[in-house]
Each structure stands twice: as structure tokens, then as C-alpha cells.
Coordinates of C-alpha atoms (C1' of nucleotides) in Angstrom, one line a residue:
Chain A
M1 CA 0.7 -31.6 12.3
R2 CA 4.2 -30.2 12.7
I3 CA 5.7 -26.9 11.6
G4 CA 7.1 -28.3 8.5
E5 CA 3.8 -29.9 7.5
L6 CA 2.0 -26.6 8.0
S7 CA 4.4 -24.9 5.9
K8 CA 3.9 -27.4 3.3
A9 CA 0.1 -27.3 3.4
T10 CA 0.1 -23.5 3.2
D11 CA 3.2 -23.0 1.0
V12 CA 4.4 -20.5 3.6
P13 CA 8.1 -20.8 4.4
V14 CA 8.9 -22.0 8.2
P15 CA 10.9 -18.8 9.2
T16 CA 7.7 -16.9 8.1
I17 CA 5.4 -19.0 10.0
K18 CA 7.7 -18.5 13.1
Y19 CA 7.9 -14.9 12.5
Y20 CA 3.9 -15.0 12.3
L21 CA 4.0 -16.8 15.8
R22 CA 6.4 -14.3 17.3
E23 CA 4.2 -11.3 16.2
G24 CA 1.2 -13.1 17.7
L25 CA -0.7 -13.3 14.3
L26 CA -0.8 -17.2 14.6
P27 CA -1.6 -18.8 17.9
A28 CA 1.1 -21.1 19.2
G29 CA 0.7 -24.9 18.5
E30 CA 0.0 -27.3 21.3
L31 CA 3.2 -28.2 23.1
T32 CA 3.7 -32.0 23.2
S33 CA 7.3 -31.5 24.4
P34 CA 9.5 -28.6 25.3
N35 CA 10.6 -28.5 21.6
Q36 CA 7.8 -30.1 19.8
A37 CA 4.3 -28.6 19.2
S38 CA 1.4 -29.8 17.0
Y39 CA -0.8 -27.5 14.8
G40 CA -4.2 -28.4 13.5
E41 CA -6.5 -27.4 10.7
A42 CA -7.4 -24.2 12.5
H43 CA -3.8 -23.2 12.0
V44 CA -3.9 -23.9 8.3
R45 CA -7.2 -21.9 7.9
R46 CA -5.8 -19.1 9.9
L47 CA -2.5 -18.9 8.0
R48 CA -4.4 -18.8 4.6
L49 CA -6.3 -15.8 5.9
I50 CA -3.2 -14.1 7.1
R51 CA -1.7 -14.5 3.6
A52 CA -4.7 -13.4 1.8
L53 CA -4.9 -10.2 3.9
I54 CA -1.2 -9.5 3.5
E55 CA -0.5 -10.5 -0.1
L56 CA -3.8 -9.9 -2.0
A57 CA -5.4 -6.9 0.1
E58 CA -1.8 -5.5 1.3
V59 CA -2.9 -5.1 4.8
P60 CA 0.1 -4.5 6.9
V61 CA 1.0 -7.1 9.5
A62 CA 0.3 -5.0 12.6
Q63 CA -3.1 -4.5 11.2
V64 CA -3.7 -8.0 10.5
K65 CA -2.8 -8.7 14.1
E66 CA -5.5 -6.3 15.1
I67 CA -8.1 -7.6 12.9
L68 CA -7.6 -11.1 14.1
E69 CA -7.6 -10.3 17.7
S70 CA -10.9 -8.6 17.1
L71 CA -12.2 -11.6 15.3
D72 CA -11.2 -14.0 18.1
S73 CA -12.9 -11.8 20.7
D74 CA -16.5 -12.8 20.8
T75 CA -17.4 -9.9 23.0
E76 CA -16.4 -7.1 20.6
P77 CA -19.4 -5.7 18.7
L78 CA -19.8 -6.6 15.2
H79 CA -19.8 -2.8 14.2
E80 CA -16.5 -2.2 16.2
Q81 CA -15.0 -5.2 14.2
I82 CA -15.9 -3.5 11.0
G83 CA -14.3 -0.5 12.1
R84 CA -11.1 -2.2 12.6
A85 CA -11.3 -3.6 9.0
H86 CA -11.9 -0.2 7.6
R87 CA -9.0 1.3 9.5
A88 CA -6.9 -1.4 8.1
L89 CA -8.0 -0.3 4.5
T90 CA -7.5 3.3 4.9
P91 CA -4.4 5.1 4.2
T92 CA -3.1 7.2 7.1
R93 CA -2.9 10.4 4.9
R94 CA -1.5 13.6 5.8
L95 CA -2.9 17.0 4.4
T96 CA -2.5 17.1 0.6
A97 CA -4.9 19.9 -0.7
T98 CA -5.2 23.6 0.0
D99 CA -7.7 24.8 2.7
E100 CA -10.3 26.2 0.3
A101 CA -10.4 22.9 -1.6
R102 CA -10.7 20.9 1.6
A103 CA -13.5 23.1 2.8
A104 CA -15.3 22.7 -0.4
A105 CA -14.9 19.1 -0.5
T106 CA -16.1 18.7 3.2
A107 CA -19.1 20.7 2.3
Q108 CA -19.7 18.4 -0.8
V109 CA -19.3 15.1 1.2
N110 CA -21.6 16.3 4.0
E111 CA -24.4 17.2 1.7
L112 CA -23.9 13.8 0.0
I113 CA -24.2 12.1 3.3
E114 CA -27.3 14.0 4.2
R115 CA -29.0 13.4 0.9
R116 CA -28.5 9.8 1.1
G117 CA -29.4 9.6 4.7
W118 CA -26.3 8.0 5.7
T119 CA -25.2 7.4 9.2
V120 CA -21.6 8.4 9.3
E121 CA -19.5 9.3 12.6
P122 CA -17.5 12.4 12.1
E123 CA -14.4 10.4 12.9
A124 CA -15.1 7.6 10.3
P125 CA -11.5 7.0 8.9
A126 CA -12.9 6.8 5.4
L127 CA -14.6 10.1 5.8
A128 CA -11.2 12.1 5.7
T129 CA -9.8 10.1 2.7
L130 CA -12.9 10.8 0.8
V131 CA -12.7 14.5 1.5
D132 CA -9.0 14.7 0.6
T133 CA -9.5 12.7 -2.5
I134 CA -12.3 15.1 -3.8
A135 CA -10.1 17.9 -2.7
A136 CA -7.2 16.8 -4.6
M137 CA -9.1 16.2 -7.5
Q138 CA -10.3 19.8 -7.4
T139 CA -6.9 21.0 -6.7
L140 CA -5.5 18.9 -9.6
G141 CA -8.1 20.7 -12.1
Q142 CA -10.3 17.4 -12.3
A143 CA -13.1 18.7 -10.2
H144 CA -15.4 17.1 -12.8
L145 CA -14.4 13.6 -11.6
S146 CA -16.4 14.3 -8.5
E147 CA -19.5 15.5 -10.3
Y148 CA -20.8 12.3 -10.6
L149 CA -20.5 11.4 -6.7
D150 CA -24.2 10.8 -6.3
A151 CA -24.3 8.2 -9.0
Y152 CA -21.2 6.6 -7.5
A153 CA -22.7 6.7 -4.1
E154 CA -25.9 5.0 -5.4
A155 CA -23.9 2.4 -7.1
V156 CA -22.0 1.8 -4.0
E157 CA -25.1 1.4 -1.9
K158 CA -26.2 -1.6 -4.1
F159 CA -22.8 -3.2 -3.6
T160 CA -23.2 -2.8 0.0
E161 CA -26.5 -4.3 0.0
L162 CA -25.2 -7.0 -1.9
D163 CA -22.5 -7.4 0.7
I164 CA -24.9 -7.5 3.5
A165 CA -27.1 -10.1 1.5
A166 CA -24.0 -12.3 0.9
V167 CA -23.1 -12.2 4.5
S168 CA -26.6 -12.3 6.3
A169 CA -27.2 -15.9 5.7
R170 CA -24.3 -17.0 7.9
P171 CA -25.8 -19.2 10.7
T172 CA -23.6 -18.2 13.8
R173 CA -22.4 -14.8 14.9
D174 CA -18.7 -16.0 14.7
Q175 CA -19.2 -17.0 11.2
L176 CA -21.0 -13.7 10.4
A177 CA -18.2 -11.5 11.8
E178 CA -15.6 -13.5 9.8
S179 CA -17.7 -13.2 6.6
V180 CA -18.2 -9.4 7.3
V181 CA -14.5 -8.9 7.9
I182 CA -13.4 -10.9 5.0
G183 CA -15.9 -9.6 2.8
T184 CA -15.0 -6.0 3.8
I185 CA -11.4 -6.4 3.1
L186 CA -11.1 -8.9 0.2
G187 CA -14.3 -7.3 -1.3
E188 CA -12.1 -4.3 -1.7
T189 CA -9.8 -6.1 -3.8
L190 CA -12.4 -8.0 -5.8
L191 CA -14.2 -4.8 -6.6
S192 CA -11.2 -3.0 -7.5
S193 CA -10.0 -5.6 -9.9
L194 CA -13.3 -5.8 -11.3
R195 CA -13.3 -2.1 -12.0
L196 CA -9.9 -2.4 -13.6
L197 CA -11.0 -5.2 -15.7
A198 CA -14.2 -3.1 -16.8
Q199 CA -11.9 -0.3 -17.6
E200 CA -9.5 -2.3 -19.4
S201 CA -12.3 -3.5 -21.6
I202 CA -13.9 -0.1 -22.3
S203 CA -10.6 1.4 -22.9
A204 CA -9.6 -1.3 -25.3
K205 CA -12.7 -0.7 -27.2
R206 CA -12.4 3.0 -27.2
W207 CA -8.8 3.7 -27.8
G208 CA -7.4 0.3 -27.9
R209 CA -5.0 -1.8 -29.9
G210 CA -2.7 1.3 -30.8
Chain B
M1 CA 10.3 30.5 -7.9
R2 CA 13.0 29.0 -6.1
I3 CA 13.1 25.5 -4.2
G4 CA 12.0 26.9 -0.8
E5 CA 8.9 28.8 -2.2
L6 CA 8.1 25.7 -4.1
S7 CA 8.4 23.8 -0.8
K8 CA 6.2 26.3 1.0
A9 CA 3.6 26.6 -1.9
T10 CA 3.2 22.7 -1.7
D11 CA 4.0 22.0 1.8
V12 CA 6.5 19.4 0.8
P13 CA 9.9 19.5 2.7
V14 CA 12.7 20.8 0.5
P15 CA 14.7 17.4 1.1
T16 CA 11.8 15.5 -0.2
I17 CA 11.8 17.8 -3.3
K18 CA 15.4 17.2 -3.8
Y19 CA 14.6 13.4 -3.5
Y20 CA 11.8 13.7 -6.2
L21 CA 14.2 15.4 -8.6
R22 CA 16.8 12.9 -8.0
E23 CA 14.5 10.0 -8.7
G24 CA 13.2 11.8 -11.8
L25 CA 9.7 12.3 -10.4
L26 CA 9.9 16.1 -11.0
P27 CA 11.8 17.8 -13.9
A28 CA 14.6 19.9 -12.9
G29 CA 14.2 23.7 -12.6
E30 CA 15.7 26.1 -15.1
L31 CA 19.2 26.7 -14.2
T32 CA 19.9 30.3 -13.9
S33 CA 23.3 30.0 -12.5
P34 CA 25.3 26.8 -11.4
N35 CA 23.6 26.7 -8.0
Q36 CA 20.4 28.4 -8.6
A37 CA 17.3 27.2 -10.6
S38 CA 13.9 28.6 -10.9
Y39 CA 10.6 26.4 -10.8
G40 CA 7.1 27.3 -12.3
E41 CA 3.6 26.8 -11.8
A42 CA 4.1 23.4 -13.6
H43 CA 6.3 22.3 -10.9
V44 CA 3.8 23.1 -8.2
R45 CA 1.1 21.1 -10.2
R46 CA 3.4 18.1 -10.6
L47 CA 4.3 17.9 -7.2
R48 CA 0.7 18.0 -5.9
L49 CA 0.1 15.1 -8.4
I50 CA 3.0 13.2 -7.0
R51 CA 1.9 13.7 -3.6
A52 CA -1.7 12.8 -4.3
L53 CA -0.5 9.5 -5.9
I54 CA 1.9 8.6 -3.2
E55 CA -0.2 9.7 0.0
L56 CA -3.7 9.1 -1.0
A57 CA -3.4 6.3 -3.4
E58 CA -0.4 4.8 -1.9
V59 CA 1.2 4.3 -5.3
P60 CA 4.9 3.4 -4.9
V61 CA 7.6 6.0 -6.1
A62 CA 8.9 3.8 -8.7
Q63 CA 5.3 3.5 -10.2
V64 CA 4.6 7.2 -10.1
K65 CA 7.6 7.7 -12.2
E66 CA 6.4 5.5 -14.8
I67 CA 3.0 6.9 -14.7
L68 CA 4.5 10.4 -15.1
E69 CA 6.9 9.4 -17.8
S70 CA 3.9 7.9 -19.7
L71 CA 1.8 11.0 -19.3
D72 CA 4.6 13.1 -20.5
S73 CA 5.1 11.1 -23.6
D74 CA 2.7 12.3 -26.2
T75 CA 3.4 9.4 -28.4
E76 CA 2.2 6.6 -26.0
P77 CA -1.1 5.5 -26.9
L78 CA -3.9 6.2 -24.3
H79 CA -4.8 2.6 -23.7
E80 CA -1.2 1.8 -22.9
Q81 CA -1.1 4.8 -20.4
I82 CA -4.2 3.3 -18.7
G83 CA -2.4 0.0 -18.5
R84 CA 0.5 1.6 -16.7
A85 CA -1.9 3.0 -14.1
H86 CA -3.5 -0.3 -13.8
R87 CA -0.3 -2.0 -13.0
A88 CA 0.5 0.8 -10.4
L89 CA -2.7 -0.4 -8.7
T90 CA -2.3 -4.1 -8.9
P91 CA -0.7 -5.9 -6.1
T92 CA 2.3 -8.1 -7.4
R93 CA 0.8 -11.0 -5.7
R94 CA 2.2 -14.4 -5.5
L95 CA 0.2 -17.6 -5.2
T96 CA -2.0 -17.9 -2.2
A97 CA -4.9 -20.5 -2.9
T98 CA -4.7 -24.2 -3.9
D99 CA -4.6 -25.3 -7.5
E100 CA -8.3 -26.4 -7.5
A101 CA -9.6 -23.2 -6.1
R102 CA -7.5 -21.3 -8.6
A103 CA -8.8 -23.4 -11.6
A104 CA -12.4 -22.9 -10.5
A105 CA -12.0 -19.2 -10.0
T106 CA -10.4 -19.0 -13.4
A107 CA -13.4 -20.7 -15.0
Q108 CA -15.6 -18.6 -13.1
V109 CA -14.0 -15.4 -14.3
N110 CA -13.6 -16.5 -17.8
E111 CA -17.5 -17.3 -17.8
L112 CA -18.1 -13.9 -16.3
I113 CA -15.9 -12.0 -19.1
E114 CA -17.7 -13.8 -21.9
R115 CA -21.2 -13.3 -20.4
R116 CA -20.5 -9.5 -20.3
G117 CA -18.8 -9.4 -23.6
W118 CA -15.7 -7.8 -22.2
T119 CA -12.6 -7.4 -24.2
V120 CA -9.7 -8.3 -21.7
E121 CA -6.2 -9.5 -22.5
P122 CA -5.1 -12.5 -20.7
E123 CA -2.0 -10.9 -19.3
A124 CA -4.2 -7.9 -17.7
P125 CA -2.7 -7.4 -14.3
A126 CA -6.2 -7.2 -12.7
L127 CA -7.3 -10.7 -14.1
A128 CA -4.7 -12.4 -11.9
T129 CA -5.8 -10.4 -8.9
L130 CA -9.4 -11.2 -9.4
V131 CA -8.9 -14.9 -10.0
D132 CA -6.7 -15.1 -6.7
T133 CA -9.1 -13.2 -4.7
I134 CA -12.0 -15.4 -5.8
A135 CA -9.9 -18.4 -5.0
A136 CA -8.9 -17.1 -1.7
M137 CA -12.5 -16.4 -0.8
Q138 CA -13.4 -20.0 -1.8
T139 CA -10.3 -21.4 0.2
L140 CA -11.5 -19.4 3.5
G141 CA -15.0 -20.8 3.2
Q142 CA -16.4 -17.6 1.8
A143 CA -17.4 -18.8 -1.7
H144 CA -20.8 -17.2 -1.2
L145 CA -19.1 -13.8 -1.5
S146 CA -18.4 -14.3 -5.1
E147 CA -22.1 -15.4 -5.9
Y148 CA -23.0 -11.9 -6.6
L149 CA -20.0 -11.5 -9.2
D150 CA -22.6 -10.6 -12.2
A151 CA -24.3 -8.0 -9.9
Y152 CA -20.9 -6.5 -9.0
A153 CA -19.8 -6.5 -12.5
E154 CA -22.9 -4.8 -13.7
A155 CA -22.4 -2.0 -11.0
V156 CA -19.0 -1.7 -12.1
E157 CA -19.7 -1.3 -15.6
K158 CA -22.0 1.8 -14.8
F159 CA -19.1 3.2 -12.8
T160 CA -16.9 2.8 -15.7
E161 CA -19.4 4.4 -18.0
L162 CA -19.6 7.4 -15.5
D163 CA -15.6 7.5 -15.6
I164 CA -15.8 7.8 -19.3
A165 CA -18.5 10.3 -19.3
A166 CA -16.6 12.5 -16.8
V167 CA -13.5 12.2 -18.9
S168 CA -14.7 12.4 -22.5
A169 CA -15.5 16.1 -22.4
R170 CA -11.7 17.0 -21.9
P171 CA -10.8 19.1 -25.0
T172 CA -7.3 18.0 -25.9
R173 CA -5.5 14.8 -25.9
D174 CA -3.2 15.8 -23.2
Q175 CA -5.9 16.7 -20.9
L176 CA -7.8 13.6 -21.7
A177 CA -4.8 11.4 -20.7
E178 CA -4.2 13.2 -17.7
S179 CA -7.9 12.9 -16.7
V180 CA -7.9 9.3 -17.5
V181 CA -5.1 8.4 -15.5
I182 CA -6.0 10.7 -12.5
G183 CA -9.5 9.3 -12.7
T184 CA -8.3 5.8 -12.7
I185 CA -6.0 6.0 -9.8
L186 CA -7.8 8.5 -7.6
G187 CA -11.2 7.2 -8.7
E188 CA -9.9 4.1 -6.9
T189 CA -9.4 5.9 -3.7
L190 CA -12.7 7.7 -4.1
L191 CA -14.7 4.6 -4.8
S192 CA -13.1 2.8 -1.9
S193 CA -13.9 5.4 0.7
L194 CA -17.3 5.8 -0.5
R195 CA -17.7 2.0 -0.1
L196 CA -16.3 2.0 3.3
L197 CA -18.6 5.0 4.2
A198 CA -21.8 3.1 2.8
Q199 CA -20.8 0.0 4.9
E200 CA -20.3 2.2 8.1
S201 CA -23.6 3.7 7.6
I202 CA -25.4 0.2 6.9
S203 CA -23.4 -1.4 9.6
A204 CA -24.3 1.2 12.2
K205 CA -27.9 0.9 11.4
R206 CA -27.8 -2.9 11.5
W207 CA -25.5 -3.7 14.3
G208 CA -24.4 -0.3 15.4
R209 CA -24.2 1.6 18.7
G210 CA -23.2 -1.3 21.0
Chain C
dT1 C1' 22.9 -44.0 17.3
dG2 C1' 23.2 -40.7 14.2
dT3 C1' 20.8 -37.4 11.4
dC4 C1' 17.3 -34.3 10.9
dA5 C1' 13.6 -31.3 12.5
dT6 C1' 11.9 -28.2 16.0
dG7 C1' 11.0 -24.3 19.5
dG8 C1' 12.8 -20.2 21.1
dA9 C1' 15.9 -16.6 20.9
dT10 C1' 18.6 -13.3 18.6
dA11 C1' 20.6 -11.1 14.7
dG12 C1' 20.9 -9.9 10.0
dT13 C1' 18.8 -8.3 5.4
dA14 C1' 16.4 -6.1 1.6
dT15 C1' 13.5 -2.5 0.3
dC16 C1' 11.3 1.7 0.7
dA17 C1' 10.8 6.6 1.3
dG18 C1' 12.7 9.9 2.8
dT19 C1' 16.3 12.8 6.0
dA20 C1' 20.7 14.7 6.8
dT21 C1' 25.1 16.5 6.1
dC22 C1' 28.7 18.6 3.2
dC23 C1' 30.3 21.6 0.0
dA24 C1' 31.3 25.4 -3.0
dT25 C1' 28.8 29.1 -4.5
dA26 C1' 25.2 32.7 -4.9
dA27 C1' 21.3 35.8 -3.3
dG28 C1' 19.8 39.3 -0.7
dC29 C1' 20.4 42.4 3.1
dG30 C1' 22.5 46.3 5.9
Chain D
dC1 C1' 31.4 45.2 0.9
dG2 C1' 30.7 42.0 4.1
dC3 C1' 27.7 38.6 6.3
dT4 C1' 24.1 35.4 6.8
dT5 C1' 21.2 32.4 4.7
dA6 C1' 19.6 29.5 0.6
dT7 C1' 20.8 26.6 -3.2
dG8 C1' 22.3 22.6 -6.3
dG9 C1' 24.5 18.5 -6.2
dA10 C1' 26.4 14.6 -4.1
dT11 C1' 26.7 11.1 -0.7
dA12 C1' 25.5 9.2 3.6
dC13 C1' 22.3 8.1 7.2
dT14 C1' 17.8 6.6 9.3
dG15 C1' 13.3 4.4 10.6
dA16 C1' 10.0 1.3 9.4
dT17 C1' 8.4 -3.0 7.4
dA18 C1' 8.6 -7.8 6.4
dC19 C1' 10.9 -11.2 6.5
dT20 C1' 15.4 -14.7 6.8
dA21 C1' 19.4 -16.5 8.8
dT22 C1' 21.9 -18.4 12.6
dC23 C1' 22.3 -20.8 16.9
dC24 C1' 21.3 -23.9 20.4
dA25 C1' 19.6 -27.6 23.2
dT26 C1' 16.5 -30.9 22.8
dG27 C1' 13.5 -34.5 20.7
dA28 C1' 11.6 -37.4 16.8
dC29 C1' 12.5 -41.2 14.2
dA30 C1' 15.1 -44.5 11.0

DNA sequence: TGTCATGGATAGTATCAGTATCCATAAGCG
DNA sequence: CGCTTATGGATACTGATACTATCCATGACA
């Protein structure tokens, strides 16, 4: 397959494919002559994955590169691969809330983690986001939104068990890793849009139609 | 309060505040002379909200503006305000998947909506994202990830009921609207980081620590 | 044999979210 | 009163991101 056909197969413009090649997101095709390379099914699949991550999950190109490198390495532990996916999904936030609010939120989160018996590293990227979000809600006078944290956490555990169940059946380690990473990232998008749909439905019933 | 004090109170640089004023995110202060204005507590609150939406929830400035305008209008129906918040959270995706995959995904989603008795407009922004995500999963050979759609949907309904419960106690319509919008948007960030934390924990237990 | 596509390199563009600079005026201090 | 600093308002500039466009020498293929 030549670059033009790859472009047609995936609906990605040729200059964009060249850009991904330059950035190292997509491995080079096999050179059959100094200015001719051939691409295969693997390139089609990889390109589709790249586009899904960028367009659907809005993962920045630099992070996509990291994730793919991690997927391609068959020595990197699964747990570390998941960590990379998590970092790709976590905003690099700066401080937003007051110190008191942050302290209170930190305590609230720590208690939650202990109550649920979760094993979480203190540097987990999502931890800071969660603390900041709760602190922001508090600061904005919406502390009541985090009252249901335990109930949320319980529902979220169920999700995660489902994620694991969906993924554990994969036969090889490579396929498992790919499933986990795609599940982590696209699962985020899936869950988010499901939630919006449920909200839309309830909102329409409650307050809807003018 | 002058602009410098507003800046200190919120930890937002003066030029950034000026930028938000220019963009119409923040209402102008009360002019006490041609080059002197005074800002109040409302400006502090508004500025904190703006920063939470931009930094934590990664909502683009233009959408923040829309959301705030909608919040400030006391004639716009609540359901429409929620719609704006939803649009702010939905990526403006372009097509990613093959036509067959999209068709299958559309059918799957429609059946889900019918089974659950949801009321969803065909133009709901999250609908297209959900369809695209499922189609992408299918195309990437991860169709199994969407097998648990019903279970996800059920858990998500529970969330949404909690959201509604958390919010319904608000005394005035304005406060209700603010809660709903903040809950919709920051709730997304909250849920997402909770999910990542739960995943991290399970991943650490299953595959963790090298 | 001539037209078109290709690999590779380099340069340009659009958008976004601020930053920086300028100016005339005003506030606050000694 | 004078002097430094801050302010409102306008305009210009910056840095990051994700592409697009152009160029060139060569190669495919009709």
C-alpha cells in the first residue's frame, strides 16, 4: 500500500500522515526504493488508533506518541502503561483554590481512599485533579456536590470491575495491554457521553421542552 | 477593590483579568473615574468559576463565555442551559470510523436508549460522540468494550440521580441553575478522576509494582 | 516519454490563550 | 505639591499546538 492508498483507507490527508511520520506516531513504511515505501494493515490500524485518540479523546499528539511507544514496548509493565494513559487524560492543572479549601479536600479524599481500601500512590495524577475539583466546588459554594463522593466511588468501582472484566479475556499480553489502554482512554469518552445522555434525558423530563 | 487586589485575591495575573474583561467573560467593574474601576465579591466568585472551568475542566474560553451568558440570563430555560454545558463538554469530532461500524454503533445506541426509556433528541451532542466512540472501539477490534453498555448505562443513571439529588435542594432558581451547570461540568472532572483512581488502585493490585 | 505520485525536508498557517507595551490619567504617599 | 506607582483601554506580540503547503529529485506507470 502506498501513502495515497493509506490516506484513502483511513480518510486522513497525506500531509497529515507525513506529519505523524515526522512526529514518530506512525512507523515508517518499508522502503522499496529511495522514494517509495509500502505500508500495510498495521499502519491502517495504527492510524485509526491515532485518530481516535486525537479526535475523540482529545489526547495531545505528544501524549499519543508516549502512549504508542509504551504500547510498542513489550517490556514496560502493564501498570506503567496504564499510568501513561492516565497522565494523558489528566489536565496539567495549576492551583485554583484557597489553601483551606485544598486542605479540607485533601482530607476528604484521603478518608475516602482509606474507607474504600484503595491502593493509590500519592503522586497519582488523578489525585491532584480530584482534590482540586473538590476544593473548587467548595470554593464556588457547591460543597454539596461532593457529599455523594462515597456513592460516586462505589459506582465507579463497578465500572472499573466491568472494565477489567471486559479486558481480562484477551488472550495475549499485547492484546491485553492494547485493550487496557484503549479501554482507559476511549472508555473515558464513552462514559462521559453516556453520562451526558442520561443527564439530557432526566433534564428533559424534569425541566424540559421550555 | 481595584484590579490589582482582585488579582491578588484570585491569583490570576492582571493582564489575564484584562483579557477576560476584553473577551466578555468578566463584567466590567464600576467606573469611579475615567481610569479607575472598582470590583466586588461577585467578580472574585466569577473569576474563580472561570478559572475552574478553564483549568480543571479544560473548557475553551469561547464556551466559558457562552455558559456564563446563559447563566446570567434569567429567562433561558434550565434545560437549554444544560444543553450549553453539554456542548462545552463535547468534542467537535469529525468522522473517524467506517460506515458499517457507524451504522452498527448507531443501532446499538438506539436500542440502548429505547431499552432504558431515555428521552434524547437526535441532535444531542453527546449522541454523536457516543456513536463514534463505539464505532471506533469496534473498528479497533475492541468491540467487547461496549458489551457492557447496559451495565454502564445503569451505573450512569445512578450518578445522574445523585447529581439531581445534590442539586434539587437549592432554594432559588438562579442557585439551582448555577449548581446544575457547575455540577455538570466539574462533575465530569470529578467522576473522571475518581475513575482513574479506582483504575489505578485495581491495576496496582492486579498487575502492579513491577 | 511524459505525467503524476512519492519521500524527505523546510517553511508557512490558523487558532488559542494569554502577555507585553503604550498612553494619558489618577491614586496614594511624603 | 510633586513623584512614583497603578489603572483602564487599546493594540501588538508571543508560544504552543496541529496541521498545511511548497519544493525537489526521483520513481511508478500508462
